Amino acid sequence: MRSLGSDNHSGVHPQILESLLQANSNHDSSYGTDSSSKALEKMVKEEFGSEWLPLFCFNGTAANVLCLRSLVDSFHSVICSDISHLNLDECGAPEKILGIKLITTKSTNGKIDLNDLKKKIIRLGDQHYSQVGAVSITQPTELGTCYSLGEIEKIKVFCDEHNLKLHIDGARLSNAVYSLNSSFKEICEYADAVSFGGTKNGLLGCEIVLVKNKKNMKFFRKQFLQLPSKTRFFAVQFITYLKDKLYLEISKNSCLKAQLLASEIMKNTDIKPNYPVESNAVFINLKKEDAKKLKKEMFFYTWDEISGEVRLMTSFDTTEVEIKNFVQKLRGILK
């Protein structure tokens, strides 16, 4: 059964699968010393900038935790959005693993409120109070919106004024590159650490931690149980993803199908999306009984059980036919 539940539900992109088969044809060294990992490191520096060090890990939670480890100590706190994945969907991993404190700030359309952010900078130097050390933003946000380059720059200016580091949770970072008609280098210019997502974008279970503070990070990765042995199988996926801008092809389909979904819903029903559709997610409100019926046709998640808000998420392999069939089913249920 096809799904609008998550881009985690999709398969692996055919070109990515082919790269894995090719990497499986011979032996190579391990733990990042293989030829593919070295080639990938060069590509990352070209795409993001020469100062970045890429480190493979197994999942997004680990990527976020490792990124924050490069920025803060255990007595620090990290400011993040009240609806961020870091705050709501990491099962307390940052607090458990790093010993840090998360401080939430208000969000509008998924983006942190800069005015509210300023209110969190208090009791500096007070040994009884967790010291704010970093700010974390999600790009695109959990609501499928994108920070503009100017908005990221303003957050970075704020961070610099208060001696804070900036982390970007980029589980779907490539979608932001497409949506903003930008580049990895431009979006990440002001960041100090980036979680560069692969799994949600057509890769098979691998992410990259990008850090500028390289000191001791390879040791922390090992301690955090995130050092893959056969790293060539991680590297070839990202090489294929970056080569010839396959990431843009994948992001383009995901984002355009979300826009099509939003427009078809508005054209065929009285429903309007709750937020600007700038990535691969569409949020709408449905009655509980209508959502239950519609999920039988094509699965999706209920985002807020109280308000009836649901999330419809497209992937690299979502088709126009699927979108139109889904909306026709929605239209029929609403009659």
Short mmCIF file of C-alpha atoms in Angstrom, two decimals:
data_model
loop_
_atom_site.label_atom_id
_atom_site.label_comp_id
_atom_site.label_asym_id
_atom_site.label_seq_id
_atom_site.Cartn_x
_atom_site.Cartn_y
_atom_site.Cartn_z
CA MET A 1 0.00 0.00 0.00
CA ARG A 2 1.39 3.40 -1.00
CA SER A 3 1.70 5.99 1.73
CA LEU A 4 1.60 9.71 2.40
CA GLY A 5 2.70 9.03 5.96
CA SER A 6 6.37 9.91 5.66
CA ASP A 7 9.28 10.01 3.25
CA ASN A 8 10.68 7.36 5.60
CA HIS A 9 8.06 5.02 4.13
CA SER A 10 9.43 5.21 0.60
CA GLY A 11 11.94 2.80 -0.85
CA VAL A 12 15.52 3.46 -1.89
CA HIS A 13 16.15 5.41 -5.09
CA PRO A 14 17.17 3.03 -7.93
CA GLN A 15 20.44 4.88 -8.58
CA ILE A 16 21.33 4.61 -4.90
CA LEU A 17 20.62 0.88 -4.93
CA GLU A 18 22.82 0.49 -7.99
CA SER A 19 25.68 2.27 -6.22
CA LEU A 20 25.44 -0.24 -3.37
CA LEU A 21 25.63 -3.16 -5.79
CA GLN A 22 28.72 -1.69 -7.42
CA ALA A 23 30.37 -1.12 -4.03
CA ASN A 24 29.68 -4.76 -3.19
CA SER A 25 31.69 -6.07 -6.14
CA ASN A 26 35.08 -6.03 -4.42
CA HIS A 27 36.93 -5.54 -1.13
CA ASP A 28 38.02 -2.18 0.31
CA SER A 29 39.37 -0.91 3.60
CA SER A 30 37.10 0.08 6.47
CA TYR A 31 36.26 2.78 9.04
CA GLY A 32 36.50 5.68 6.60
CA THR A 33 39.87 4.76 5.08
CA ASP A 34 38.28 3.38 1.90
CA SER A 35 38.59 5.17 -1.43
CA SER A 36 34.86 6.04 -1.58
CA SER A 37 34.88 7.75 1.82
CA LYS A 38 37.87 9.83 0.80
CA ALA A 39 36.16 10.80 -2.45
CA LEU A 40 32.98 11.73 -0.57
CA GLU A 41 34.93 13.94 1.84
CA LYS A 42 36.28 15.88 -1.15
CA MET A 43 32.77 16.26 -2.62
CA VAL A 44 31.39 17.53 0.70
CA LYS A 45 34.06 20.20 0.87
CA GLU A 46 33.15 21.28 -2.67
CA GLU A 47 29.41 21.39 -1.91
CA PHE A 48 29.48 22.82 1.63
CA GLY A 49 32.88 24.46 2.04
CA SER A 50 36.44 23.43 2.84
CA GLU A 51 36.01 23.86 6.61
CA TRP A 52 33.50 21.02 7.00
CA LEU A 53 34.34 17.53 8.25
CA PRO A 54 31.81 14.80 7.32
CA LEU A 55 31.20 11.90 9.69
CA PHE A 56 28.81 9.05 8.85
CA CYS A 57 26.27 7.81 11.37
CA PHE A 58 23.27 5.51 11.34
CA ASN A 59 20.28 7.75 12.05
CA GLY A 60 19.03 11.29 12.50
CA THR A 61 18.87 11.18 16.28
CA ALA A 62 22.55 10.28 16.45
CA ALA A 63 23.37 12.99 13.91
CA ASN A 64 21.67 15.64 16.02
CA VAL A 65 23.29 14.47 19.25
CA LEU A 66 26.77 14.30 17.70
CA CYS A 67 26.36 17.74 16.15
CA LEU A 68 25.43 19.23 19.51
CA ARG A 69 28.38 17.46 21.15
CA SER A 70 30.68 19.39 18.86
CA LEU A 71 29.14 22.65 20.08
CA VAL A 72 28.39 22.42 23.80
CA ASP A 73 29.39 20.88 27.13
CA SER A 74 27.14 19.14 29.65
CA PHE A 75 26.52 22.33 31.65
CA HIS A 76 25.08 24.05 28.58
CA SER A 77 21.54 24.38 27.31
CA VAL A 78 20.42 24.45 23.67
CA ILE A 79 17.53 26.60 22.49
CA CYS A 80 15.20 24.99 19.94
CA SER A 81 11.68 25.39 18.60
CA ASP A 82 8.82 24.15 20.78
CA ILE A 83 7.76 21.79 17.97
CA SER A 84 11.23 20.74 16.88
CA HIS A 85 12.16 17.11 16.33
CA LEU A 86 14.99 17.71 18.76
CA ASN A 87 12.49 18.58 21.49
CA LEU A 88 9.59 16.22 20.78
CA ASP A 89 10.88 13.19 18.89
CA GLU A 90 14.33 12.24 20.18
CA CYS A 91 13.05 10.45 23.32
CA GLY A 92 15.25 12.73 25.42
CA ALA A 93 18.44 11.57 23.68
CA PRO A 94 20.23 14.95 23.85
CA GLU A 95 19.56 15.19 27.58
CA LYS A 96 20.37 11.53 28.25
CA ILE A 97 23.54 11.25 26.17
CA LEU A 98 24.99 14.74 26.52
CA GLY A 99 23.58 15.77 29.88
CA ILE A 100 22.48 19.09 28.40
CA LYS A 101 19.20 20.96 28.88
CA LEU A 102 16.86 21.85 26.01
CA ILE A 103 15.09 25.19 26.26
CA THR A 104 12.15 25.68 23.90
CA THR A 105 11.14 28.90 22.23
CA LYS A 106 7.95 29.90 20.45
CA SER A 107 7.58 29.13 16.76
CA THR A 108 5.55 30.64 13.96
CA ASN A 109 4.88 28.38 10.98
CA GLY A 110 7.58 26.14 12.43
CA LYS A 111 10.25 28.84 12.65
CA ILE A 112 11.69 30.07 15.92
CA ASP A 113 10.58 33.51 17.11
CA LEU A 114 13.63 35.76 17.29
CA ASN A 115 11.96 38.07 19.81
CA ASP A 116 11.17 35.15 22.11
CA LEU A 117 14.69 33.82 21.58
CA LYS A 118 16.09 36.96 23.16
CA LYS A 119 14.14 36.26 26.35
CA LYS A 120 16.05 33.00 26.87
CA ILE A 121 19.44 34.65 27.33
CA ILE A 122 19.39 35.06 31.09
CA ARG A 123 21.55 34.39 34.17
CA LEU A 124 24.77 34.36 32.18
CA GLY A 125 27.68 33.29 34.32
CA ASP A 126 25.38 32.07 37.11
CA GLN A 127 26.85 28.74 38.25
CA HIS A 128 23.40 27.59 39.42
CA TYR A 129 21.83 27.96 35.97
CA SER A 130 22.40 25.96 32.80
CA GLN A 131 24.29 28.24 30.43
CA VAL A 132 22.87 28.73 26.94
CA GLY A 133 25.47 27.46 24.46
CA ALA A 134 23.73 26.98 21.13
CA VAL A 135 20.62 27.45 19.05
CA SER A 136 19.19 24.66 16.89
CA ILE A 137 16.90 25.22 13.91
CA THR A 138 15.30 22.75 11.51
CA GLN A 139 15.60 23.34 7.75
CA PRO A 140 12.99 22.71 6.38
CA THR A 141 10.96 22.95 9.57
CA GLU A 142 8.70 20.27 10.99
CA LEU A 143 5.79 22.07 9.31
CA GLY A 144 7.39 21.98 5.86
CA THR A 145 8.33 25.66 5.78
CA CYS A 146 11.80 26.96 4.97
CA TYR A 147 13.92 29.59 6.65
CA SER A 148 15.09 32.12 4.07
CA LEU A 149 18.82 32.80 3.83
CA GLY A 150 18.15 36.19 5.40
CA GLU A 151 16.33 34.63 8.34
CA ILE A 152 19.22 32.25 9.00
CA GLU A 153 21.66 35.15 8.83
CA LYS A 154 19.65 37.09 11.44
CA ILE A 155 19.69 34.09 13.77
CA LYS A 156 23.44 33.78 13.28
CA VAL A 157 23.92 37.48 14.07
CA PHE A 158 21.96 36.90 17.27
CA CYS A 159 24.13 33.89 18.08
CA ASP A 160 27.33 35.83 17.50
CA GLU A 161 26.11 38.66 19.72
CA HIS A 162 25.64 36.19 22.58
CA ASN A 163 28.58 33.88 21.84
CA LEU A 164 26.32 30.98 20.82
CA LYS A 165 26.81 28.24 18.24
CA LEU A 166 24.24 27.43 15.53
CA HIS A 167 23.08 23.92 14.62
CA ILE A 168 20.92 23.04 11.62
CA ASP A 169 18.85 19.87 11.73
CA GLY A 170 18.82 19.14 8.01
CA ALA A 171 17.00 15.83 7.80
CA ARG A 172 15.43 17.15 4.58
CA LEU A 173 18.05 19.79 3.82
CA SER A 174 18.03 19.10 0.07
CA ASN A 175 14.38 20.10 -0.11
CA ALA A 176 15.31 23.52 1.25
CA VAL A 177 18.04 23.82 -1.39
CA TYR A 178 15.46 23.18 -4.10
CA SER A 179 12.73 25.32 -2.56
CA LEU A 180 15.01 28.33 -2.05
CA ASN A 181 16.80 27.83 -5.38
CA SER A 182 19.96 27.95 -3.31
CA SER A 183 22.91 25.71 -2.46
CA PHE A 184 24.18 23.70 0.49
CA LYS A 185 27.01 26.17 0.90
CA GLU A 186 24.68 29.18 1.10
CA ILE A 187 22.23 27.59 3.54
CA CYS A 188 24.95 26.24 5.83
CA GLU A 189 27.27 29.24 5.63
CA TYR A 190 26.28 30.51 9.08
CA ALA A 191 26.01 27.12 10.81
CA ASP A 192 28.59 25.53 13.08
CA ALA A 193 27.21 21.99 12.77
CA VAL A 194 24.71 20.40 10.37
CA SER A 195 22.80 17.13 10.43
CA PHE A 196 22.75 16.25 6.73
CA GLY A 197 19.95 13.78 6.10
CA GLY A 198 20.00 10.88 3.66
CA THR A 199 17.40 8.35 4.76
CA LYS A 200 14.37 10.58 4.18
CA ASN A 201 15.68 11.47 0.73
CA GLY A 202 16.01 8.09 -0.98
CA LEU A 203 19.10 6.66 0.75
CA LEU A 204 19.31 3.46 2.76
CA GLY A 205 19.79 4.17 6.46
CA CYS A 206 22.64 6.66 6.58
CA GLU A 207 23.19 10.26 7.64
CA ILE A 208 26.15 12.64 7.75
CA VAL A 209 27.27 14.78 10.67
CA LEU A 210 28.95 17.94 9.41
CA VAL A 211 31.08 19.80 11.93
CA LYS A 212 33.52 22.67 11.83
CA ASN A 213 34.97 21.88 15.26
CA LYS A 214 36.84 18.71 14.29
CA LYS A 215 38.62 18.24 17.64
CA ASN A 216 37.97 14.79 19.11
CA MET A 217 34.76 14.24 17.10
CA LYS A 218 35.90 10.89 15.70
CA PHE A 219 36.34 9.65 19.27
CA PHE A 220 32.92 10.87 20.38
CA ARG A 221 31.33 9.18 17.37
CA LYS A 222 32.94 5.89 18.40
CA GLN A 223 31.80 6.30 22.02
CA PHE A 224 28.27 7.05 20.85
CA LEU A 225 28.18 3.70 18.97
CA GLN A 226 27.93 5.43 15.58
CA LEU A 227 31.11 4.40 13.75
CA PRO A 228 30.19 2.20 10.76
CA SER A 229 32.78 -0.36 9.71
CA LYS A 230 32.05 -0.76 5.99
CA THR A 231 31.87 2.95 5.36
CA ARG A 232 32.13 2.57 1.61
CA PHE A 233 28.46 1.56 1.58
CA PHE A 234 27.59 4.89 3.20
CA ALA A 235 29.94 6.90 1.02
CA VAL A 236 28.80 5.58 -2.36
CA GLN A 237 25.20 6.47 -1.54
CA PHE A 238 26.06 10.10 -0.82
CA ILE A 239 28.43 10.26 -3.78
CA THR A 240 25.59 9.18 -6.06
CA TYR A 241 23.23 11.55 -4.28
CA LEU A 242 25.50 14.56 -4.81
CA LYS A 243 26.89 13.60 -8.22
CA ASP A 244 25.06 15.20 -11.15
CA LYS A 245 22.75 16.80 -8.55
CA LEU A 246 20.56 13.74 -8.07
CA TYR A 247 19.50 15.35 -4.79
CA LEU A 248 17.78 18.11 -6.77
CA GLU A 249 15.91 15.61 -8.92
CA ILE A 250 14.70 13.82 -5.79
CA SER A 251 13.78 17.04 -4.00
CA LYS A 252 12.07 18.47 -7.05
CA ASN A 253 9.64 15.55 -7.28
CA SER A 254 8.97 15.58 -3.54
CA CYS A 255 8.33 19.33 -3.41
CA LEU A 256 6.35 19.62 -6.64
CA LYS A 257 4.09 16.72 -5.69
CA ALA A 258 3.38 18.40 -2.35
CA GLN A 259 2.46 21.59 -4.20
CA LEU A 260 0.25 19.58 -6.55
CA LEU A 261 -1.40 17.89 -3.57
CA ALA A 262 -2.14 21.25 -1.94
CA SER A 263 -3.54 22.74 -5.14
CA GLU A 264 -5.71 19.69 -5.89
CA ILE A 265 -7.13 19.75 -2.36
CA MET A 266 -8.00 23.44 -2.67
CA LYS A 267 -9.46 22.93 -6.14
CA ASN A 268 -11.67 20.00 -5.18
CA THR A 269 -12.63 20.82 -1.59
CA ASP A 270 -13.10 23.79 0.75
CA ILE A 271 -9.94 22.83 2.65
CA LYS A 272 -6.85 25.03 2.63
CA PRO A 273 -3.37 24.03 3.85
CA ASN A 274 -2.55 25.26 7.34
CA TYR A 275 0.95 26.46 6.41
CA PRO A 276 2.87 27.54 3.30
CA VAL A 277 3.87 24.45 1.27
CA GLU A 278 7.62 24.95 0.83
CA SER A 279 8.91 21.41 1.16
CA ASN A 280 7.24 17.99 0.88
CA ALA A 281 4.59 18.26 3.59
CA VAL A 282 0.97 19.44 3.47
CA PHE A 283 -0.95 20.00 6.70
CA ILE A 284 -4.76 20.13 6.72
CA ASN A 285 -7.55 19.61 9.23
CA LEU A 286 -9.97 16.70 8.96
CA LYS A 287 -12.72 15.34 11.15
CA LYS A 288 -11.60 12.23 12.99
CA GLU A 289 -14.09 9.96 11.20
CA ASP A 290 -13.12 11.37 7.78
CA ALA A 291 -9.42 10.89 8.48
CA LYS A 292 -10.05 7.30 9.56
CA LYS A 293 -11.85 6.50 6.31
CA LEU A 294 -9.23 8.22 4.16
CA LYS A 295 -6.33 6.40 5.84
CA LYS A 296 -7.75 3.15 4.50
CA GLU A 297 -7.15 4.48 0.98
CA MET A 298 -3.66 5.87 1.57
CA PHE A 299 -2.00 6.07 4.97
CA PHE A 300 -0.99 9.37 6.61
CA TYR A 301 -0.37 10.56 10.16
CA THR A 302 -2.59 12.56 12.46
CA TRP A 303 -0.40 15.40 13.66
CA ASP A 304 -2.68 16.79 16.35
CA GLU A 305 -5.50 14.60 17.65
CA ILE A 306 -7.20 17.49 19.44
CA SER A 307 -7.43 19.88 16.47
CA GLY A 308 -7.71 17.16 13.81
CA GLU A 309 -4.60 18.36 11.99
CA VAL A 310 -3.06 15.71 9.71
CA ARG A 311 0.21 15.62 7.78
CA LEU A 312 0.42 14.43 4.19
CA MET A 313 3.98 13.84 3.05
CA THR A 314 5.30 13.16 -0.46
CA SER A 315 8.46 11.31 -1.49
CA PHE A 316 10.85 10.97 -4.44
CA ASP A 317 8.56 8.35 -5.99
CA THR A 318 5.15 9.95 -5.37
CA THR A 319 3.22 10.20 -8.65
CA GLU A 320 0.65 12.63 -10.04
CA VAL A 321 -1.84 9.79 -10.47
CA GLU A 322 -1.56 8.89 -6.78
CA ILE A 323 -2.12 12.49 -5.76
CA LYS A 324 -5.23 12.94 -7.89
CA ASN A 325 -6.70 9.59 -6.85
CA PHE A 326 -6.16 10.48 -3.19
CA VAL A 327 -7.84 13.86 -3.55
CA GLN A 328 -10.80 12.31 -5.34
CA LYS A 329 -11.19 9.87 -2.44
CA LEU A 330 -11.03 12.83 -0.04
CA ARG A 331 -13.63 14.67 -2.05
CA GLY A 332 -15.94 11.65 -1.99
CA ILE A 333 -15.61 11.24 1.77
CA LEU A 334 -16.37 14.91 2.42
CA LYS A 335 -19.61 14.85 0.40
#
